[in-house]
Amino acid sequence: MSQDTTLGELLELANRFRDERDWRQFHNPKDAAISLVLESAELLEHTQWKNGEPLAAAMRENSAEVADELADIFYWVLVMAHDLDIDLADAFKQKLLKNAEKYPVDKAKGRAVKYTEL
Amino acid sequence: MSQDTTLGELLELANRFRDERDWRQFHNPKDAAISLVLESAELLEHTQWKNGEPLAAAMRENSAEVADELADIFYWVLVMAHDLDIDLADAFKQKLLKNAEKYPVDKAKGRAVKYTEL
Amino acid sequence: MSQDTTLGELLELANRFRDERDWRQFHNPKDAAISLVLESAELLEHTQWKNGEPLAAAMRENSAEVADELADIFYWVLVMAHDLDIDLADAFKQKLLKNAEKYPVDKAKGRAVKYTEL
Amino acid sequence: MSQDTTLGELLELANRFRDERDWRQFHNPKDAAISLVLESAELLEHTQWKNGEPLAAAMRENSAEVADELADIFYWVLVMAHDLDIDLADAFKQKLLKNAEKYPVDKAKGRAVKYTEL
């Protein structure tokens, strides 16, 4: 099952892809971060000028493109973490713990505001 | 080991976090995609005005903040894929296959150019 | 009156500001473009998680911050055009002409779609 | 001369363009801010994977595209300020004054760091 896929498996695929093309030399943190912004912007473009049901319909109709954008973003998260010696799974868990402190359940429940406004 | 962490485990943590706060109601694709842009921009800010060794040094000095940003981006990739019924591992593999066609090894090797310029 | 302010006047203020700080040396096109993304993202953040009247109310309440973000973006547009020897007023008019061709009135009227879908 | 062009003249062109297409109804602050991010990202893409002289060369070679992106960004700055009743020239001058306080000449001269680190 796909949810059983590990970060290590996917990172290995990403590294193989870029090593076959000898691309790792280009992957400095600045241009990698630029890629994350560019791919996120492409994803965002799919949501522009619509909300509610028309937005949901557009997501369904463009599901393959949206999946491609999410995959591109994920690729850069994986390789950037790897290149900077960041343990992504660990960083993920630590960040959720930090956010749990910043957004205590009793204050944050059902509220879409920044922690500075809680 | 951390590379053995599965996507399913991390998604479950993310879903528990947002369900405890009753936040899933806010996670429409548009605002989720905005989050991806905002978090990517915060990461990018860490790389501004520097290159080469000063950039590498900044990445080391701010490693914890950089890890936090990558974790934030990863969070939104996981929950957005989940909410849109996109199989992230599958999308990731499919996108690498597409990119392998767009960037054939013999043409793309050692070149940092867009496929349209190969 | 403020609408009578010329691009030249504002560019001069921007240039004086950065020259007093000896900052022009840092204003390469890449970091300038990064600034445009970062400032635009800060503006976008003011619109997140809301639509319709709550969004309009947030714009009114945070009008000073929104004005600051638009000013920051405008600053980078002015100095980047200047540094790249681009005549901004001319570029603006030319781009409107191009867009008028891409989006003919009879096809585009009242429709918020990309020109590729007209 | 082009530097003598006023903000009012350009805003009038922008408003005429969107009114001929009956587009003002779509220009809510959220989608306008998204446009600013998307256009800035397109500009940023022109700078990716290069620095120094190759970057300068790319800017020269793609000068027309870069001018188009700056024009697009400027369009959204003008119409967004207008729609939010923000006096752009005034906001610009006020923001420079604020920045002059945040970045005093004696501390900021020749240093590309955030005011929090001065």
PDB file of C-alpha atoms in Angstrom, chain C residues 3-117:
ATOM      1  CA  GLN C   3      -1.781  60.668  -8.802  1.00  0.00           C
ATOM      2  CA  ASP C   4       0.364  63.362 -10.445  1.00  0.00           C
ATOM      3  CA  THR C   5       3.487  61.873  -8.914  1.00  0.00           C
ATOM      4  CA  THR C   6       5.829  60.689 -11.652  1.00  0.00           C
ATOM      5  CA  LEU C   7       7.767  57.452 -11.817  1.00  0.00           C
ATOM      6  CA  GLY C   8      10.940  59.524 -11.994  1.00  0.00           C
ATOM      7  CA  GLU C   9      10.253  61.238  -8.673  1.00  0.00           C
ATOM      8  CA  LEU C  10       9.664  57.958  -6.878  1.00  0.00           C
ATOM      9  CA  LEU C  11      12.657  56.277  -8.487  1.00  0.00           C
ATOM     10  CA  GLU C  12      14.807  59.162  -7.346  1.00  0.00           C
ATOM     11  CA  LEU C  13      13.628  58.700  -3.765  1.00  0.00           C
ATOM     12  CA  ALA C  14      14.337  54.968  -3.986  1.00  0.00           C
ATOM     13  CA  ASN C  15      17.802  55.525  -5.427  1.00  0.00           C
ATOM     14  CA  ARG C  16      18.662  58.109  -2.807  1.00  0.00           C
ATOM     15  CA  PHE C  17      17.526  55.723  -0.073  1.00  0.00           C
ATOM     16  CA  ARG C  18      19.693  52.857  -1.271  1.00  0.00           C
ATOM     17  CA  ASP C  19      22.680  55.025  -2.167  1.00  0.00           C
ATOM     18  CA  GLU C  20      22.780  56.601   1.287  1.00  0.00           C
ATOM     19  CA  ARG C  21      23.165  53.054   2.597  1.00  0.00           C
ATOM     20  CA  ASP C  22      25.536  51.928  -0.160  1.00  0.00           C
ATOM     21  CA  TRP C  23      23.122  49.120  -0.927  1.00  0.00           C
ATOM     22  CA  ARG C  24      23.096  49.187  -4.719  1.00  0.00           C
ATOM     23  CA  GLN C  25      26.006  46.732  -4.722  1.00  0.00           C
ATOM     24  CA  PHE C  26      23.677  44.040  -3.312  1.00  0.00           C
ATOM     25  CA  HIS C  27      20.834  44.592  -5.776  1.00  0.00           C
ATOM     26  CA  ASN C  28      21.499  41.863  -8.266  1.00  0.00           C
ATOM     27  CA  PRO C  29      18.471  40.661 -10.276  1.00  0.00           C
ATOM     28  CA  LYS C  30      18.170  37.370  -8.406  1.00  0.00           C
ATOM     29  CA  ASP C  31      17.957  38.773  -4.894  1.00  0.00           C
ATOM     30  CA  ALA C  32      15.793  41.636  -6.143  1.00  0.00           C
ATOM     31  CA  ALA C  33      13.364  39.119  -7.667  1.00  0.00           C
ATOM     32  CA  ILE C  34      13.452  37.179  -4.402  1.00  0.00           C
ATOM     33  CA  SER C  35      12.444  40.405  -2.627  1.00  0.00           C
ATOM     34  CA  LEU C  36       9.470  40.746  -4.952  1.00  0.00           C
ATOM     35  CA  VAL C  37       8.351  37.219  -4.097  1.00  0.00           C
ATOM     36  CA  LEU C  38       8.859  37.726  -0.363  1.00  0.00           C
ATOM     37  CA  GLU C  39       6.988  41.030  -0.241  1.00  0.00           C
ATOM     38  CA  SER C  40       4.170  39.631  -2.382  1.00  0.00           C
ATOM     39  CA  ALA C  41       3.920  36.646  -0.042  1.00  0.00           C
ATOM     40  CA  GLU C  42       3.649  38.998   2.956  1.00  0.00           C
ATOM     41  CA  LEU C  43       0.816  40.782   1.220  1.00  0.00           C
ATOM     42  CA  LEU C  44      -0.869  37.487   0.358  1.00  0.00           C
ATOM     43  CA  GLU C  45      -0.674  36.406   3.998  1.00  0.00           C
ATOM     44  CA  HIS C  46      -3.054  39.240   4.894  1.00  0.00           C
ATOM     45  CA  THR C  47      -5.724  37.608   2.719  1.00  0.00           C
ATOM     46  CA  GLN C  48      -5.395  34.035   3.945  1.00  0.00           C
ATOM     47  CA  TRP C  49      -8.260  32.056   5.529  1.00  0.00           C
ATOM     48  CA  LYS C  50     -10.902  34.570   4.558  1.00  0.00           C
ATOM     49  CA  ASN C  51     -13.081  35.673   1.646  1.00  0.00           C
ATOM     50  CA  GLY C  52     -15.907  38.072   0.945  1.00  0.00           C
ATOM     51  CA  GLU C  53     -16.840  40.533   3.660  1.00  0.00           C
ATOM     52  CA  PRO C  54     -14.406  39.194   6.332  1.00  0.00           C
ATOM     53  CA  LEU C  55     -11.619  39.613   3.761  1.00  0.00           C
ATOM     54  CA  ALA C  56     -12.741  43.155   2.941  1.00  0.00           C
ATOM     55  CA  ALA C  57     -12.882  43.947   6.661  1.00  0.00           C
ATOM     56  CA  ALA C  58      -9.359  42.591   7.193  1.00  0.00           C
ATOM     57  CA  MET C  59      -8.102  44.766   4.349  1.00  0.00           C
ATOM     58  CA  ARG C  60      -9.640  47.828   5.992  1.00  0.00           C
ATOM     59  CA  GLU C  61      -8.318  46.969   9.462  1.00  0.00           C
ATOM     60  CA  ASN C  62      -4.829  46.235   8.165  1.00  0.00           C
ATOM     61  CA  SER C  63      -4.826  48.990   5.589  1.00  0.00           C
ATOM     62  CA  ALA C  64      -1.545  50.473   6.841  1.00  0.00           C
ATOM     63  CA  GLU C  65       0.260  47.125   6.639  1.00  0.00           C
ATOM     64  CA  VAL C  66      -1.225  46.398   3.215  1.00  0.00           C
ATOM     65  CA  ALA C  67      -0.089  49.837   2.023  1.00  0.00           C
ATOM     66  CA  ASP C  68       3.403  49.058   3.333  1.00  0.00           C
ATOM     67  CA  GLU C  69       3.538  45.780   1.425  1.00  0.00           C
ATOM     68  CA  LEU C  70       2.363  47.398  -1.822  1.00  0.00           C
ATOM     69  CA  ALA C  71       4.992  50.109  -1.319  1.00  0.00           C
ATOM     70  CA  ASP C  72       7.704  47.484  -0.806  1.00  0.00           C
ATOM     71  CA  ILE C  73       6.692  45.680  -3.975  1.00  0.00           C
ATOM     72  CA  PHE C  74       6.600  48.940  -5.904  1.00  0.00           C
ATOM     73  CA  TYR C  75      10.085  49.844  -4.626  1.00  0.00           C
ATOM     74  CA  TRP C  76      11.535  46.652  -6.087  1.00  0.00           C
ATOM     75  CA  VAL C  77       9.688  47.069  -9.380  1.00  0.00           C
ATOM     76  CA  LEU C  78      11.124  50.577  -9.735  1.00  0.00           C
ATOM     77  CA  VAL C  79      14.718  49.781  -8.825  1.00  0.00           C
ATOM     78  CA  MET C  80      14.829  46.493 -10.688  1.00  0.00           C
ATOM     79  CA  ALA C  81      13.523  48.114 -13.885  1.00  0.00           C
ATOM     80  CA  HIS C  82      16.041  50.927 -13.421  1.00  0.00           C
ATOM     81  CA  ASP C  83      18.994  48.589 -12.834  1.00  0.00           C
ATOM     82  CA  LEU C  84      18.091  46.490 -15.875  1.00  0.00           C
ATOM     83  CA  ASP C  85      17.660  49.550 -18.123  1.00  0.00           C
ATOM     84  CA  ILE C  86      13.993  48.813 -18.587  1.00  0.00           C
ATOM     85  CA  ASP C  87      11.703  51.765 -19.225  1.00  0.00           C
ATOM     86  CA  LEU C  88       8.907  50.864 -16.838  1.00  0.00           C
ATOM     87  CA  ALA C  89       6.239  53.203 -18.240  1.00  0.00           C
ATOM     88  CA  ASP C  90       6.958  51.952 -21.732  1.00  0.00           C
ATOM     89  CA  ALA C  91       7.003  48.302 -20.623  1.00  0.00           C
ATOM     90  CA  PHE C  92       3.678  48.857 -18.883  1.00  0.00           C
ATOM     91  CA  LYS C  93       2.020  50.274 -21.976  1.00  0.00           C
ATOM     92  CA  GLN C  94       3.486  47.610 -24.249  1.00  0.00           C
ATOM     93  CA  LYS C  95       2.295  44.845 -21.941  1.00  0.00           C
ATOM     94  CA  LEU C  96      -1.244  46.214 -21.887  1.00  0.00           C
ATOM     95  CA  LEU C  97      -1.221  46.174 -25.699  1.00  0.00           C
ATOM     96  CA  LYS C  98      -0.022  42.568 -25.707  1.00  0.00           C
ATOM     97  CA  ASN C  99      -2.677  41.609 -23.177  1.00  0.00           C
ATOM     98  CA  ALA C 100      -5.312  43.381 -25.242  1.00  0.00           C
ATOM     99  CA  GLU C 101      -4.405  41.057 -28.117  1.00  0.00           C
ATOM    100  CA  LYS C 102      -4.291  37.958 -25.913  1.00  0.00           C
ATOM    101  CA  TYR C 103      -7.623  38.870 -24.374  1.00  0.00           C
ATOM    102  CA  PRO C 104      -9.831  40.380 -27.098  1.00  0.00           C
ATOM    103  CA  VAL C 105     -12.782  42.210 -25.588  1.00  0.00           C
ATOM    104  CA  ASP C 106     -15.389  40.147 -27.418  1.00  0.00           C
ATOM    105  CA  LYS C 107     -13.979  36.876 -26.098  1.00  0.00           C
ATOM    106  CA  ALA C 108     -12.708  37.896 -22.675  1.00  0.00           C
ATOM    107  CA  LYS C 109     -15.532  40.127 -21.487  1.00  0.00           C
ATOM    108  CA  GLY C 110     -16.773  39.049 -18.082  1.00  0.00           C
ATOM    109  CA  ARG C 111     -14.699  35.875 -18.042  1.00  0.00           C
ATOM    110  CA  ALA C 112     -11.944  35.120 -15.546  1.00  0.00           C
ATOM    111  CA  VAL C 113     -10.102  32.466 -17.535  1.00  0.00           C
ATOM    112  CA  LYS C 114      -6.610  32.241 -18.939  1.00  0.00           C
ATOM    113  CA  TYR C 115      -6.183  33.276 -22.560  1.00  0.00           C
ATOM    114  CA  THR C 116      -5.369  29.669 -23.458  1.00  0.00           C
ATOM    115  CA  GLU C 117      -8.941  28.766 -22.521  1.00  0.00           C
TER     116      GLU C 117
END
